[in-house]
Short mmCIF file of N, CA and C and ligand atoms in Angstrom, two decimals:
data_model
loop_
_atom_site.label_atom_id
_atom_site.label_comp_id
_atom_site.label_asym_id
_atom_site.label_seq_id
_atom_site.Cartn_x
_atom_site.Cartn_y
_atom_site.Cartn_z
N MET A 1 85.78 88.21 113.46
CA MET A 1 86.31 87.04 114.17
C MET A 1 86.46 87.32 115.66
N GLY A 2 86.08 88.50 116.08
CA GLY A 2 86.12 88.82 117.51
C GLY A 2 87.42 89.45 117.99
N TYR A 3 88.37 89.65 117.10
CA TYR A 3 89.63 90.30 117.48
C TYR A 3 89.53 91.80 117.20
N LYS A 4 90.46 92.54 117.80
CA LYS A 4 90.49 93.98 117.57
C LYS A 4 91.70 94.35 116.71
N ALA A 5 91.56 95.42 115.93
CA ALA A 5 92.68 95.90 115.11
C ALA A 5 92.49 97.38 114.83
N ASP A 6 93.61 98.08 114.81
CA ASP A 6 93.52 99.52 114.52
C ASP A 6 94.87 100.02 114.01
N VAL A 7 94.83 101.21 113.42
CA VAL A 7 96.04 101.88 112.95
C VAL A 7 96.33 103.03 113.90
N SER A 8 97.58 103.14 114.35
CA SER A 8 97.92 104.21 115.28
C SER A 8 97.96 105.56 114.58
N PRO A 9 97.32 106.58 115.16
CA PRO A 9 97.43 107.93 114.58
C PRO A 9 98.86 108.45 114.64
N GLU A 10 99.67 107.91 115.54
CA GLU A 10 101.09 108.29 115.63
C GLU A 10 101.85 107.97 114.34
N ALA A 11 101.35 106.99 113.61
CA ALA A 11 102.08 106.52 112.43
C ALA A 11 102.20 107.59 111.35
N ALA A 12 101.33 108.59 111.36
CA ALA A 12 101.37 109.61 110.32
C ALA A 12 102.02 110.91 110.80
N THR A 13 102.50 110.93 112.03
CA THR A 13 103.07 112.18 112.56
C THR A 13 104.59 112.20 112.39
N PHE A 14 105.12 113.40 112.48
CA PHE A 14 106.56 113.58 112.29
C PHE A 14 106.99 114.80 113.10
N ASP A 15 107.89 114.61 114.04
CA ASP A 15 108.39 115.70 114.88
C ASP A 15 109.43 116.49 114.09
N GLN A 16 109.11 117.72 113.74
CA GLN A 16 110.01 118.47 112.87
C GLN A 16 111.23 119.02 113.59
N LYS A 17 111.28 118.93 114.93
CA LYS A 17 112.50 119.33 115.64
C LYS A 17 113.43 118.13 115.76
N ALA A 18 112.90 117.05 116.26
CA ALA A 18 113.72 115.84 116.42
C ALA A 18 113.97 115.15 115.08
N LEU A 19 113.13 115.49 114.09
CA LEU A 19 113.18 114.86 112.77
C LEU A 19 113.03 113.34 112.86
N LYS A 20 112.09 112.97 113.71
CA LYS A 20 111.78 111.55 113.86
C LYS A 20 110.27 111.39 114.04
N SER A 21 109.80 110.23 113.70
CA SER A 21 108.42 109.88 114.01
C SER A 21 108.41 109.10 115.32
N ASN A 22 107.31 109.15 116.03
CA ASN A 22 107.18 108.31 117.23
C ASN A 22 106.84 106.87 116.88
N TRP A 23 106.63 106.63 115.60
CA TRP A 23 106.14 105.32 115.20
C TRP A 23 106.89 104.89 113.94
N SER A 24 107.82 103.97 114.07
CA SER A 24 108.61 103.55 112.92
C SER A 24 108.11 102.21 112.38
N HIS A 25 107.44 102.27 111.24
CA HIS A 25 106.99 101.02 110.59
C HIS A 25 108.19 100.11 110.32
N ARG A 26 109.30 100.74 109.91
CA ARG A 26 110.48 99.95 109.55
C ARG A 26 111.03 99.16 110.74
N HIS A 27 111.02 99.79 111.92
CA HIS A 27 111.55 99.07 113.09
C HIS A 27 110.64 97.91 113.50
N PHE A 28 109.35 98.12 113.34
CA PHE A 28 108.43 96.99 113.61
C PHE A 28 108.70 95.87 112.61
N ALA A 29 108.94 96.26 111.34
CA ALA A 29 109.20 95.25 110.31
C ALA A 29 110.49 94.50 110.62
N LYS A 30 111.49 95.22 111.13
CA LYS A 30 112.75 94.55 111.49
C LYS A 30 112.51 93.57 112.64
N ALA A 31 111.76 94.02 113.64
CA ALA A 31 111.47 93.15 114.79
C ALA A 31 110.70 91.90 114.34
N ALA A 32 109.95 92.04 113.25
CA ALA A 32 109.17 90.91 112.75
C ALA A 32 109.98 90.04 111.78
N GLY A 33 111.28 90.33 111.67
CA GLY A 33 112.14 89.45 110.87
C GLY A 33 112.04 89.66 109.37
N MET A 34 111.60 90.85 108.94
CA MET A 34 111.45 91.07 107.50
C MET A 34 112.74 91.50 106.82
N GLY A 35 113.71 91.99 107.59
CA GLY A 35 114.96 92.42 106.97
C GLY A 35 115.90 93.02 107.99
N THR A 36 117.01 93.60 107.49
CA THR A 36 117.96 94.28 108.37
C THR A 36 118.26 95.66 107.78
N PHE A 37 118.70 96.57 108.64
CA PHE A 37 118.94 97.94 108.19
C PHE A 37 120.25 98.09 107.43
N GLY A 38 120.19 98.81 106.30
CA GLY A 38 121.39 99.19 105.59
C GLY A 38 121.95 100.47 106.19
N ILE A 39 123.15 100.86 105.76
CA ILE A 39 123.68 102.13 106.26
C ILE A 39 122.92 103.31 105.66
N ASN A 40 122.07 103.05 104.67
CA ASN A 40 121.19 104.10 104.15
C ASN A 40 119.90 104.22 104.98
N ASN A 41 119.85 103.53 106.09
CA ASN A 41 118.71 103.57 107.03
C ASN A 41 117.45 102.88 106.52
N MET A 42 117.56 102.25 105.36
CA MET A 42 116.40 101.53 104.83
C MET A 42 116.45 100.08 105.29
N LEU A 43 115.28 99.48 105.37
CA LEU A 43 115.23 98.07 105.74
C LEU A 43 115.37 97.22 104.48
N ILE A 44 116.46 96.45 104.43
CA ILE A 44 116.70 95.59 103.27
C ILE A 44 116.04 94.24 103.52
N THR A 45 115.12 93.89 102.63
CA THR A 45 114.43 92.60 102.77
C THR A 45 114.92 91.67 101.66
N LYS A 46 114.30 90.52 101.55
CA LYS A 46 114.68 89.57 100.49
C LYS A 46 114.45 90.17 99.11
N ILE A 47 113.55 91.11 99.00
CA ILE A 47 113.30 91.75 97.70
C ILE A 47 113.72 93.22 97.71
N GLY A 48 114.71 93.54 98.52
CA GLY A 48 115.31 94.86 98.47
C GLY A 48 114.78 95.85 99.48
N CYS A 49 115.24 97.11 99.30
CA CYS A 49 114.89 98.14 100.29
C CYS A 49 113.94 99.21 99.74
N CYS A 50 113.50 99.04 98.48
CA CYS A 50 112.59 100.04 97.90
C CYS A 50 111.14 99.68 98.21
N GLY A 51 110.85 99.52 99.47
CA GLY A 51 109.48 99.17 99.85
C GLY A 51 108.94 100.10 100.91
N ARG A 52 107.68 99.99 101.17
CA ARG A 52 107.07 100.75 102.25
C ARG A 52 106.30 99.78 103.14
N TYR A 53 106.13 100.15 104.38
CA TYR A 53 105.47 99.27 105.35
C TYR A 53 104.31 99.99 106.00
N SER A 54 103.36 99.21 106.44
CA SER A 54 102.29 99.73 107.29
C SER A 54 102.15 98.80 108.47
N THR A 55 101.62 99.32 109.55
CA THR A 55 101.47 98.47 110.74
C THR A 55 100.02 98.53 111.24
N ILE A 56 99.58 97.41 111.73
CA ILE A 56 98.25 97.32 112.35
C ILE A 56 98.44 96.72 113.74
N VAL A 57 97.90 97.37 114.73
CA VAL A 57 97.95 96.85 116.09
C VAL A 57 96.74 95.96 116.30
N THR A 58 96.99 94.76 116.78
CA THR A 58 95.88 93.83 116.93
C THR A 58 96.12 92.89 118.11
N ASN A 59 95.06 92.35 118.63
CA ASN A 59 95.21 91.31 119.65
C ASN A 59 94.95 89.93 119.04
N LEU A 60 95.08 89.86 117.72
CA LEU A 60 94.96 88.58 117.03
C LEU A 60 95.97 87.59 117.60
N ASP A 61 95.53 86.38 117.80
CA ASP A 61 96.35 85.37 118.46
C ASP A 61 97.27 84.70 117.42
N ILE A 62 98.45 85.30 117.21
CA ILE A 62 99.39 84.74 116.24
C ILE A 62 100.77 84.58 116.87
N GLU A 63 101.54 83.67 116.31
CA GLU A 63 102.88 83.42 116.82
C GLU A 63 103.82 84.50 116.27
N PRO A 64 104.57 85.22 117.12
CA PRO A 64 105.44 86.29 116.60
C PRO A 64 106.65 85.74 115.86
N ASP A 65 107.09 86.51 114.85
CA ASP A 65 108.35 86.19 114.18
C ASP A 65 109.51 86.77 114.99
N VAL A 66 110.73 86.42 114.60
CA VAL A 66 111.91 86.93 115.33
C VAL A 66 112.82 87.68 114.36
N PRO A 67 113.62 88.65 114.86
CA PRO A 67 114.54 89.38 113.99
C PRO A 67 115.54 88.44 113.31
N LEU A 68 115.98 88.83 112.11
CA LEU A 68 116.96 88.03 111.37
C LEU A 68 118.32 88.15 112.04
N LYS A 69 119.11 87.10 111.93
CA LYS A 69 120.49 87.14 112.46
C LYS A 69 121.47 87.55 111.37
N GLU A 70 121.16 87.21 110.13
CA GLU A 70 122.06 87.50 109.02
C GLU A 70 121.98 88.98 108.62
N GLU A 71 123.14 89.53 108.25
CA GLU A 71 123.21 90.94 107.83
C GLU A 71 122.98 91.06 106.32
N TYR A 72 122.08 91.93 105.89
CA TYR A 72 121.79 92.07 104.45
C TYR A 72 122.54 93.25 103.81
N CYS A 73 123.03 94.20 104.58
CA CYS A 73 123.77 95.33 104.01
C CYS A 73 125.22 94.91 103.77
N LEU A 74 125.68 95.12 102.54
CA LEU A 74 127.04 94.69 102.19
C LEU A 74 128.11 95.41 103.01
N TYR A 75 127.90 96.69 103.26
CA TYR A 75 128.92 97.42 104.03
C TYR A 75 128.99 96.90 105.46
N LYS A 76 127.85 96.67 106.04
CA LYS A 76 127.84 96.13 107.41
C LYS A 76 128.37 94.70 107.45
N LYS A 77 128.14 93.98 106.35
CA LYS A 77 128.54 92.58 106.31
C LYS A 77 130.04 92.41 106.10
N ASN A 78 130.59 93.17 105.13
CA ASN A 78 132.02 92.92 104.82
C ASN A 78 132.79 94.19 104.44
N GLY A 79 132.19 95.35 104.66
CA GLY A 79 132.91 96.60 104.39
C GLY A 79 132.93 97.02 102.93
N SER A 80 132.20 96.29 102.08
CA SER A 80 132.18 96.65 100.65
C SER A 80 131.00 97.57 100.34
N CYS A 81 130.81 97.86 99.08
CA CYS A 81 129.67 98.62 98.57
C CYS A 81 129.77 100.11 98.93
N GLY A 82 128.90 100.63 99.72
CA GLY A 82 128.90 102.07 100.02
C GLY A 82 128.31 102.91 98.90
N VAL A 83 127.60 102.28 97.97
CA VAL A 83 127.00 103.01 96.84
C VAL A 83 126.01 104.07 97.33
N CYS A 84 125.26 103.74 98.34
CA CYS A 84 124.27 104.70 98.86
C CYS A 84 124.94 105.99 99.31
N VAL A 85 126.12 105.89 99.91
CA VAL A 85 126.86 107.07 100.38
C VAL A 85 127.30 107.91 99.19
N LYS A 86 127.78 107.23 98.15
CA LYS A 86 128.21 107.96 96.95
C LYS A 86 127.03 108.67 96.29
N ASN A 87 125.84 108.11 96.39
CA ASN A 87 124.65 108.69 95.75
C ASN A 87 124.13 109.94 96.46
N CYS A 88 124.46 110.11 97.71
CA CYS A 88 123.85 111.19 98.50
C CYS A 88 124.38 112.56 98.03
N PRO A 89 123.48 113.44 97.57
CA PRO A 89 123.93 114.71 97.02
C PRO A 89 124.28 115.75 98.09
N ALA A 90 123.96 115.44 99.34
CA ALA A 90 124.07 116.46 100.38
C ALA A 90 125.16 116.18 101.40
N GLY A 91 125.84 115.05 101.27
CA GLY A 91 126.81 114.67 102.29
C GLY A 91 126.15 114.31 103.61
N ALA A 92 124.85 114.02 103.54
CA ALA A 92 124.11 113.66 104.76
C ALA A 92 124.42 112.23 105.20
N LEU A 93 124.71 111.42 104.21
CA LEU A 93 124.99 110.01 104.49
C LEU A 93 126.48 109.75 104.29
N THR A 94 127.14 109.27 105.32
CA THR A 94 128.55 108.92 105.21
C THR A 94 128.73 107.50 105.72
N LEU A 95 129.92 106.97 105.53
CA LEU A 95 130.17 105.62 106.04
C LEU A 95 130.17 105.59 107.56
N ASN A 96 130.34 106.76 108.17
CA ASN A 96 130.40 106.81 109.64
C ASN A 96 129.09 107.22 110.29
N GLY A 97 128.10 107.58 109.49
CA GLY A 97 126.84 107.96 110.12
C GLY A 97 125.95 108.78 109.22
N TYR A 98 124.90 109.30 109.82
CA TYR A 98 123.85 109.96 109.06
C TYR A 98 123.50 111.27 109.75
N ASP A 99 123.49 112.36 108.98
CA ASP A 99 123.13 113.67 109.52
C ASP A 99 121.71 114.00 109.07
N ARG A 100 120.73 113.83 109.97
CA ARG A 100 119.34 113.97 109.56
C ARG A 100 118.98 115.42 109.24
N GLN A 101 119.73 116.38 109.81
CA GLN A 101 119.45 117.79 109.50
C GLN A 101 119.82 118.09 108.04
N LYS A 102 120.96 117.61 107.62
CA LYS A 102 121.38 117.82 106.22
C LYS A 102 120.42 117.12 105.26
N CYS A 103 119.99 115.94 105.62
CA CYS A 103 119.05 115.19 104.79
C CYS A 103 117.72 115.93 104.70
N TYR A 104 117.27 116.42 105.83
CA TYR A 104 115.96 117.08 105.85
C TYR A 104 115.98 118.39 105.07
N ALA A 105 117.13 119.05 105.02
CA ALA A 105 117.25 120.29 104.24
C ALA A 105 116.98 120.00 102.77
N VAL A 106 117.45 118.86 102.28
CA VAL A 106 117.19 118.46 100.90
C VAL A 106 115.70 118.16 100.71
N ALA A 107 115.14 117.44 101.66
CA ALA A 107 113.73 117.07 101.57
C ALA A 107 112.82 118.31 101.59
N ARG A 108 113.17 119.29 102.41
CA ARG A 108 112.38 120.53 102.48
C ARG A 108 112.44 121.28 101.15
N LYS A 109 113.62 121.32 100.58
CA LYS A 109 113.78 122.00 99.29
C LYS A 109 112.91 121.30 98.22
N ASN A 110 112.93 119.99 98.23
CA ASN A 110 112.13 119.24 97.26
C ASN A 110 110.63 119.47 97.47
N ALA A 111 110.22 119.64 98.73
CA ALA A 111 108.79 119.85 99.03
C ALA A 111 108.28 121.16 98.44
N GLU A 112 109.18 122.12 98.28
CA GLU A 112 108.76 123.39 97.67
C GLU A 112 108.52 123.23 96.18
N ILE A 113 109.16 122.25 95.59
CA ILE A 113 109.03 122.02 94.15
C ILE A 113 107.90 121.03 93.83
N TYR A 114 107.87 119.93 94.59
CA TYR A 114 106.92 118.86 94.29
C TYR A 114 105.68 118.99 95.18
N THR A 115 104.81 119.91 94.77
CA THR A 115 103.62 120.19 95.58
C THR A 115 102.39 119.42 95.10
N GLN A 116 102.48 118.80 93.94
CA GLN A 116 101.29 118.19 93.35
C GLN A 116 100.84 116.91 94.06
N PHE A 117 101.70 116.35 94.92
CA PHE A 117 101.33 115.10 95.59
C PHE A 117 100.90 115.31 97.05
N GLY A 118 100.91 116.55 97.48
CA GLY A 118 100.48 116.85 98.85
C GLY A 118 101.59 116.65 99.86
N SER A 119 101.23 116.85 101.11
CA SER A 119 102.20 116.77 102.21
C SER A 119 102.56 115.32 102.54
N SER A 120 103.79 115.12 103.01
CA SER A 120 104.21 113.77 103.37
C SER A 120 103.69 113.34 104.74
N TYR A 121 103.59 114.31 105.67
CA TYR A 121 103.23 113.98 107.05
C TYR A 121 102.28 115.03 107.61
N THR A 122 101.80 114.74 108.81
CA THR A 122 101.06 115.75 109.56
C THR A 122 101.97 116.29 110.66
N ASN A 123 101.57 117.39 111.29
CA ASN A 123 102.37 117.94 112.39
C ASN A 123 102.20 117.08 113.66
N GLU A 124 102.79 117.56 114.77
CA GLU A 124 102.78 116.74 116.00
C GLU A 124 101.37 116.44 116.50
N SER A 125 100.44 117.37 116.26
CA SER A 125 99.06 117.14 116.72
C SER A 125 98.34 116.13 115.83
N GLY A 126 98.92 115.86 114.68
CA GLY A 126 98.29 114.91 113.77
C GLY A 126 97.14 115.50 112.98
N GLU A 127 96.95 116.81 113.07
CA GLU A 127 95.78 117.42 112.43
C GLU A 127 96.11 118.24 111.18
N GLN A 128 97.30 118.81 111.12
CA GLN A 128 97.64 119.70 110.01
C GLN A 128 98.77 119.11 109.17
N PRO A 129 98.75 119.35 107.85
CA PRO A 129 99.90 118.93 107.05
C PRO A 129 101.16 119.68 107.47
N ASN A 130 102.30 119.04 107.43
CA ASN A 130 103.52 119.69 107.92
C ASN A 130 104.26 120.45 106.83
N SER A 131 103.80 120.35 105.57
CA SER A 131 104.46 121.07 104.49
C SER A 131 103.50 121.18 103.32
N VAL A 132 103.86 121.99 102.34
CA VAL A 132 102.99 122.15 101.17
C VAL A 132 103.23 121.06 100.13
N GLY A 133 104.36 120.41 100.23
CA GLY A 133 104.69 119.40 99.23
C GLY A 133 105.27 118.15 99.85
N SER A 134 105.87 117.34 98.99
CA SER A 134 106.38 116.04 99.45
C SER A 134 107.83 116.15 99.88
N GLU A 135 108.09 115.86 101.13
CA GLU A 135 109.45 115.93 101.67
C GLU A 135 110.15 114.61 101.38
N VAL A 136 110.71 114.55 100.21
CA VAL A 136 111.32 113.30 99.78
C VAL A 136 112.66 113.55 99.12
N CYS A 137 113.47 112.52 99.05
CA CYS A 137 114.70 112.53 98.27
C CYS A 137 114.93 111.10 97.81
N GLY A 138 115.60 110.29 98.63
CA GLY A 138 115.71 108.87 98.31
C GLY A 138 116.77 108.49 97.30
N LYS A 139 117.72 109.39 97.01
CA LYS A 139 118.79 109.03 96.08
C LYS A 139 119.64 107.90 96.65
N CYS A 140 119.61 107.73 97.96
CA CYS A 140 120.41 106.69 98.60
C CYS A 140 119.82 105.30 98.42
N VAL A 141 118.70 105.19 97.71
CA VAL A 141 118.19 103.85 97.38
C VAL A 141 118.14 103.63 95.86
N VAL A 142 118.54 104.65 95.10
CA VAL A 142 118.45 104.54 93.64
C VAL A 142 119.68 103.81 93.08
N ASN A 143 119.42 102.78 92.29
CA ASN A 143 120.48 102.05 91.60
C ASN A 143 121.55 101.54 92.57
N THR A 144 121.10 101.06 93.68
CA THR A 144 122.03 100.44 94.64
C THR A 144 121.89 98.92 94.55
N PRO A 145 122.89 98.19 94.97
CA PRO A 145 122.80 96.72 94.92
C PRO A 145 121.65 96.18 95.78
N CYS A 146 121.24 96.94 96.77
CA CYS A 146 120.20 96.43 97.67
C CYS A 146 118.81 96.96 97.32
N ALA A 147 118.68 97.69 96.20
CA ALA A 147 117.39 98.31 95.88
C ALA A 147 116.28 97.28 95.68
N PHE A 148 116.55 96.27 94.85
CA PHE A 148 115.49 95.32 94.52
C PHE A 148 115.85 93.87 94.86
N ASN A 149 116.99 93.70 95.48
CA ASN A 149 117.41 92.34 95.79
C ASN A 149 118.08 92.28 97.15
N ARG A 150 118.02 91.15 97.74
CA ARG A 150 118.88 90.87 98.86
C ARG A 150 120.18 90.33 98.27
N ILE A 151 121.31 90.89 98.73
CA ILE A 151 122.60 90.46 98.17
C ILE A 151 123.13 89.29 98.99
N ILE A 152 123.57 88.27 98.29
CA ILE A 152 124.11 87.11 99.02
C ILE A 152 125.49 87.44 99.54
S1 SF4 B 201 123.90 100.50 98.96
FE1 SF4 B 201 125.35 98.99 99.77
S2 SF4 B 201 126.21 99.92 101.65
FE2 SF4 B 201 124.35 101.07 101.10
S3 SF4 B 201 122.70 100.07 102.31
FE3 SF4 B 201 122.75 99.09 100.29
S4 SF4 B 201 124.10 97.28 100.55
FE4 SF4 B 201 124.46 98.67 102.31
S1 SF4 B 202 117.41 110.92 101.35
FE1 SF4 B 202 118.75 112.12 99.96
S2 SF4 B 202 119.79 113.62 101.27
FE2 SF4 B 202 118.89 112.06 102.63
S3 SF4 B 202 120.56 110.59 102.99
FE3 SF4 B 202 119.36 109.82 101.23
S4 SF4 B 202 120.38 110.67 99.39
FE4 SF4 B 202 121.13 111.83 101.19
#
């Protein structure tokens, strides 16, 4: 159709010192009005926070969406819930904030065990896998009120 589109190589990288990516699919999704962030750092949409996002950069001529005004996280909305905090086995997630170093220690430990699925990310250069296994945990989205639903 004459438009351009591409995927950023930044999207697959992960800075192991800062413990952040330069490219957050979730923040783009929030800016596009798909949901709001829970205190578990996940984006809660109308169908919950157990989803994944991808982004495509394009010059396609479309009308942009706007961020939502309504809060979808129960704790942020009215101080209730907090199930995600109770689920965290490492004390990385609290009602007052998130310690990414503690969280990443759990993810690193899991990567040593779950090697059959490959590495989660590449290093800063984008060329090498950053670990032998999958750096995952995600207990803070398991069996939570926001996992598969938006809570009214
Ligand atoms: S489990 Fe509860 S407090 Fe945690 S993000 Fe979901 S709605 Fe918010
Ligand atoms: S991913 Fe695991 S360690 Fe990290 S905040 Fe969630 S439950 Fe805690």
